[in-house]
Coordinates of C-alpha atoms and ligand atoms in Angstrom, one line a residue:
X24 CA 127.9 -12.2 -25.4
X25 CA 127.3 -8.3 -24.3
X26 CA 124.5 -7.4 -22.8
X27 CA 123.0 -4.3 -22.2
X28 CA 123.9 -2.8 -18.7
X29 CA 121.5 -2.5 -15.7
X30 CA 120.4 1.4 -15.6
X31 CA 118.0 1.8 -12.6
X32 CA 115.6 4.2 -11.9
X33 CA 117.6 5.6 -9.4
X34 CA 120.6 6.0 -11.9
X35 CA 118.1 7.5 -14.3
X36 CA 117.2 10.1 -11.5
X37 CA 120.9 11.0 -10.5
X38 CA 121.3 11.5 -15.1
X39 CA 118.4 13.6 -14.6
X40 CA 119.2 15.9 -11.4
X41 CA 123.0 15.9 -11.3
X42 CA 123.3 16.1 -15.2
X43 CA 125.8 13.8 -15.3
X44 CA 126.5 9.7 -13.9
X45 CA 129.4 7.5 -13.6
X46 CA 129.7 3.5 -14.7
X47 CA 132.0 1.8 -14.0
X48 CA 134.4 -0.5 -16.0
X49 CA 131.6 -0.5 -18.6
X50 CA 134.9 -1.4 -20.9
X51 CA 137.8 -3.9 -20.1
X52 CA 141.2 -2.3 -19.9
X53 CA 142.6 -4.1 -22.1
X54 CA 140.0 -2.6 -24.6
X55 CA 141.0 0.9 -23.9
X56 CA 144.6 0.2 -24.5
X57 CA 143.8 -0.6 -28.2
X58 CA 141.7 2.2 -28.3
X59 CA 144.7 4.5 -26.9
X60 CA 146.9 2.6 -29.3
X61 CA 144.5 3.3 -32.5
X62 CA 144.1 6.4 -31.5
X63 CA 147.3 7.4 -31.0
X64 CA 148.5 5.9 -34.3
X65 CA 145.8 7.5 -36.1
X66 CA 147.3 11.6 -34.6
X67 CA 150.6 10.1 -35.6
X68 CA 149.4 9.6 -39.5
X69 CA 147.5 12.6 -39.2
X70 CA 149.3 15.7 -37.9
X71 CA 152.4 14.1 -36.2
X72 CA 151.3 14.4 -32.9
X73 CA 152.5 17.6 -31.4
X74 CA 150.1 20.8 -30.4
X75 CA 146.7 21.0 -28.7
X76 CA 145.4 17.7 -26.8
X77 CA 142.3 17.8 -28.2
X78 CA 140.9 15.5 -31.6
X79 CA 137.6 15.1 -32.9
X80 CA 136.5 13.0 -35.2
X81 CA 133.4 13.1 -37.6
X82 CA 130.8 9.7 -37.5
X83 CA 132.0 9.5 -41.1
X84 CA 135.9 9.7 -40.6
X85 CA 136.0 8.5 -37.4
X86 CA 138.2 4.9 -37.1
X87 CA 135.5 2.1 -37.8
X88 CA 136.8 0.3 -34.6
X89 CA 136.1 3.3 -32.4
X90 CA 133.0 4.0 -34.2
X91 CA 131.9 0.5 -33.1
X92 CA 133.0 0.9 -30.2
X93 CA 130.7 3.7 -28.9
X94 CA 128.2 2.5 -30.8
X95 CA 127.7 -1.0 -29.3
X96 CA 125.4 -2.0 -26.6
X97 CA 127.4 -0.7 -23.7
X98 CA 127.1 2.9 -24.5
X99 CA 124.0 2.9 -26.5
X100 CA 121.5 0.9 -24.4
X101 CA 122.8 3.4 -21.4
X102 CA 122.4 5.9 -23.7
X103 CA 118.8 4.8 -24.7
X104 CA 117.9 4.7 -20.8
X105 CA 118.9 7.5 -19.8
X106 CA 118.3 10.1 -22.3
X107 CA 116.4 9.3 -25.4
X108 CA 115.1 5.6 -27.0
X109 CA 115.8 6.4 -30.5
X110 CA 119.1 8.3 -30.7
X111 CA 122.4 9.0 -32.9
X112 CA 126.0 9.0 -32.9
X113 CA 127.7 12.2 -33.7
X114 CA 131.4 12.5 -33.3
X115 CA 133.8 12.2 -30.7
X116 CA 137.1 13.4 -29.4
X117 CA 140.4 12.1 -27.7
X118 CA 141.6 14.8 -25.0
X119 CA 145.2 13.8 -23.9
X120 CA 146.9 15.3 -21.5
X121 CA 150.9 14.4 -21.4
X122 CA 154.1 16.3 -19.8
X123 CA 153.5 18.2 -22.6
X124 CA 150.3 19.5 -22.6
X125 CA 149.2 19.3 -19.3
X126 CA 146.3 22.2 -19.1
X127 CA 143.4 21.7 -17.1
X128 CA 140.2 22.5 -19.1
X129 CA 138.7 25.9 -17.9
X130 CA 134.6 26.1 -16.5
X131 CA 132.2 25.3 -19.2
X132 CA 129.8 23.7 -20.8
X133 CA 129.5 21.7 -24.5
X134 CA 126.1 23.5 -25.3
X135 CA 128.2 27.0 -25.8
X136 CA 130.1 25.3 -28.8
X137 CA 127.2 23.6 -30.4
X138 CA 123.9 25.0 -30.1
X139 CA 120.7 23.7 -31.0
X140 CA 118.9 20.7 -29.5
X141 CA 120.2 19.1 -25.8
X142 CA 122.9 15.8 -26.6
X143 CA 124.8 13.9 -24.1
X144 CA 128.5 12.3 -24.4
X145 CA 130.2 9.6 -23.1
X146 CA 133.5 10.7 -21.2
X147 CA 135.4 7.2 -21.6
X148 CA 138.6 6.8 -19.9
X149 CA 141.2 5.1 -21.4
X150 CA 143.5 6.0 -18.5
X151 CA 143.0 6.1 -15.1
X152 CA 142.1 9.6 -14.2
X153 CA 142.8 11.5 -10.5
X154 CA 142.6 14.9 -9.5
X155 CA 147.0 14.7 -9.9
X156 CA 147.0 13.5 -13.7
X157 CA 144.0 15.9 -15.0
X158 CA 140.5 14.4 -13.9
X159 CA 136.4 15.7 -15.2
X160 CA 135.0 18.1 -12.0
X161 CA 131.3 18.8 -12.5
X162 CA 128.9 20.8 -11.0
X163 CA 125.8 19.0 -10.2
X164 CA 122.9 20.2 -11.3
X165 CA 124.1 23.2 -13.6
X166 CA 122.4 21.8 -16.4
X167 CA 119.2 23.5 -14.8
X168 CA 120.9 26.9 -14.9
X169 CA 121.9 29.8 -16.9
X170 CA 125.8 31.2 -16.9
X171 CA 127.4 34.3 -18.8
X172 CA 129.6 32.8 -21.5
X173 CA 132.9 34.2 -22.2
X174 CA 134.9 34.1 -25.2
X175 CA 138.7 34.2 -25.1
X176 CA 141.5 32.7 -27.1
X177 CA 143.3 32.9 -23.9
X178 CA 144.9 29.9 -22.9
X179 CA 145.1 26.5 -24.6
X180 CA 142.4 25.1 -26.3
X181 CA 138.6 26.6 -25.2
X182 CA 137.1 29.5 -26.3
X183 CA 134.4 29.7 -24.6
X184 CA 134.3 29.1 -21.0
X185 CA 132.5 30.4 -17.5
X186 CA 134.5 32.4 -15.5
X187 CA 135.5 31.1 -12.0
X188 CA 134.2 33.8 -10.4
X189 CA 130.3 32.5 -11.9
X190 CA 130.7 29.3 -10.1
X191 CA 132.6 30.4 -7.1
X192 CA 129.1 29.8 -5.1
X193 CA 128.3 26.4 -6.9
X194 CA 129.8 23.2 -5.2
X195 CA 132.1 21.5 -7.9
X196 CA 132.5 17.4 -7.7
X197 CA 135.9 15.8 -8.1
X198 CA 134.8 12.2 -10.6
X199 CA 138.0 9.8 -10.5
X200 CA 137.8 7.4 -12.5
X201 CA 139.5 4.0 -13.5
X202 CA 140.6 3.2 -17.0
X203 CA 137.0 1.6 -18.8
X204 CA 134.7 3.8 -16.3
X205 CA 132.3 6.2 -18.5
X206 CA 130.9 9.1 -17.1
X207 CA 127.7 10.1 -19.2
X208 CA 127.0 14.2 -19.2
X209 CA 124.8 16.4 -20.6
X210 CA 125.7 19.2 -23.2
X211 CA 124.4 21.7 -20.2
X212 CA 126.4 20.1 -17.2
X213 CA 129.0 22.6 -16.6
X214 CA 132.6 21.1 -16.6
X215 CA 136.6 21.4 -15.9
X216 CA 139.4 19.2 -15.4
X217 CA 142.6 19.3 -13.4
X218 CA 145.9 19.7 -14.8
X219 CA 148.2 16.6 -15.5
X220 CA 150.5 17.4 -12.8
X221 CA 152.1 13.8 -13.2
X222 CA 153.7 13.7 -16.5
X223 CA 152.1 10.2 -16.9
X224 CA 149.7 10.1 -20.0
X225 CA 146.0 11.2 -18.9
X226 CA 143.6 10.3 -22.2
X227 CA 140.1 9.7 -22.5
X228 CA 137.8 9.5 -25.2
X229 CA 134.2 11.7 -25.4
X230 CA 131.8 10.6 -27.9
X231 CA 128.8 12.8 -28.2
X232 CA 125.1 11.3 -28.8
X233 CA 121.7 13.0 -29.5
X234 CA 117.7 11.9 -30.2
X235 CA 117.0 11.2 -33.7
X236 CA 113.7 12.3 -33.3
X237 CA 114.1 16.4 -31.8
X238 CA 114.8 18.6 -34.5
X239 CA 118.4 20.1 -34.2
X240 CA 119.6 23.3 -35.5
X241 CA 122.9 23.3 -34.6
X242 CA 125.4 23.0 -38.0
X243 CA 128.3 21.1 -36.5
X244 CA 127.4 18.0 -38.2
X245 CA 126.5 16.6 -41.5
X246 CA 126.5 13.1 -40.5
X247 CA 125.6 10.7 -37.7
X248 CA 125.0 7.1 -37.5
X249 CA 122.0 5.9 -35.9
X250 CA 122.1 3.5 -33.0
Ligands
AKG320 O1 138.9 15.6 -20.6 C1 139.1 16.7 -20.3 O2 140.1 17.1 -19.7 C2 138.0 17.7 -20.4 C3 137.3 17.6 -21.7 C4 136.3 18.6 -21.9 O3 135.9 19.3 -21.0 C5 135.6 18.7 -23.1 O4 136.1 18.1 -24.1 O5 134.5 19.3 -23.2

């Protein structure tokens, strides 16, 4: 039977001062083989596949197995201990990286796309992730702070982004991670990744979660599913 996963108070302290926390093997890997499968299925049926690495998915399109998936007792009683008791699910995205498309994701943070009230996602990884094949780096405790946003259609992928030179002072942290490991972030934590320098598929899964009960004026979405 699942059961919901220890979150101590000292894990709910690192959430709160670093902005961000890492469990691991919170899935199986067998578990995030299907999901890679599904998923990659799914871009297949929908668009063939080729382009940008990056898919999101509304909570009301989104594949039902996935949906469950970051909905179930795993995520959301982390979730629920960490950030808010009574919260929803919103979307989420795959971000592959292949020989192909092997960008690493420039400085920023999710709160420049979305606006309104403060969320949190789940970076799930279906892959193992190193700094070779296209790891998260984070900067702890930028949640706290304010950064100049630039927008650019430079480069693949993100418009908006924090110039290196804005972070240049702030130490960055490396989060490998092993396929099933979740790394829980806020929508202010301030974020890259590495290229895929390997060739070898880098994918994870972000779904994005936030209280039911703060008002949110951000127009992104229309739908969410409660938890
Ligand atoms: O998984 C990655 O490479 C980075 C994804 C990311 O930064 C984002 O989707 O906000």
């Amino acid at each position: 039977m699942m059961t919901t996963p220890t979150v101590t108070d000292r894990d709910v302290q690192q959430y709160q001062s670093a902005g961000y926390i890492k469990f691991d093997r919170l899935y199986d890997p067998e578990t995030m083989l299907a999901w890679k499968s599904r998923l990659q299925k799914q871009i297949a049926r929908d668009d063939g596949a080729d382009g940008s690495g990056v898919r999101v998915w509304m909570s009301d399109v989104i594949d039902p197995v996935l949906r469950d998936g970051v909905c179930d007792l795993r995520i959301a009683g982390i979730v629920r201990q960490l950030y808010d008791d009574d919260v929803e699910f919103l979307s989420a995205k795959a971000v592959f990286k292949n020989a192909g498309v092997d960008y690493g994701s420039p400085w920023h943070h999710d709160y420049m796309y979305w606006g309104g009230s403060n969320k949190l996602s789940a970076w799930i990884a279906l892959d193992d992730a190193t700094p070779d094949n296209g790891c998260l780096k984070v900067i702890p405790g930028s949640h706290t702070m304010t950064f100049t946003q630039t927008s650019t259609d430079r480069g693949p992928g993100f418009i908006h982004r924090i110039e290196q030179e804005d972070v240049a002072d702030l130490p960055g942290e490396t989060v490998p991670v092993n396929r099933g490991d979740v790394i829980f972030f806020s929508d202010r934590t301030v974020h890259s990744s590495h290229p895929n320098q390997t060739g070898e598929d880098r994918w994870s899964f972000i779904s994005t979660y936030r209280s039911a009960c703060v008002p949110d004026s951000s127009d992104v979405w229309e739908t969410s599913v409660r938890l």
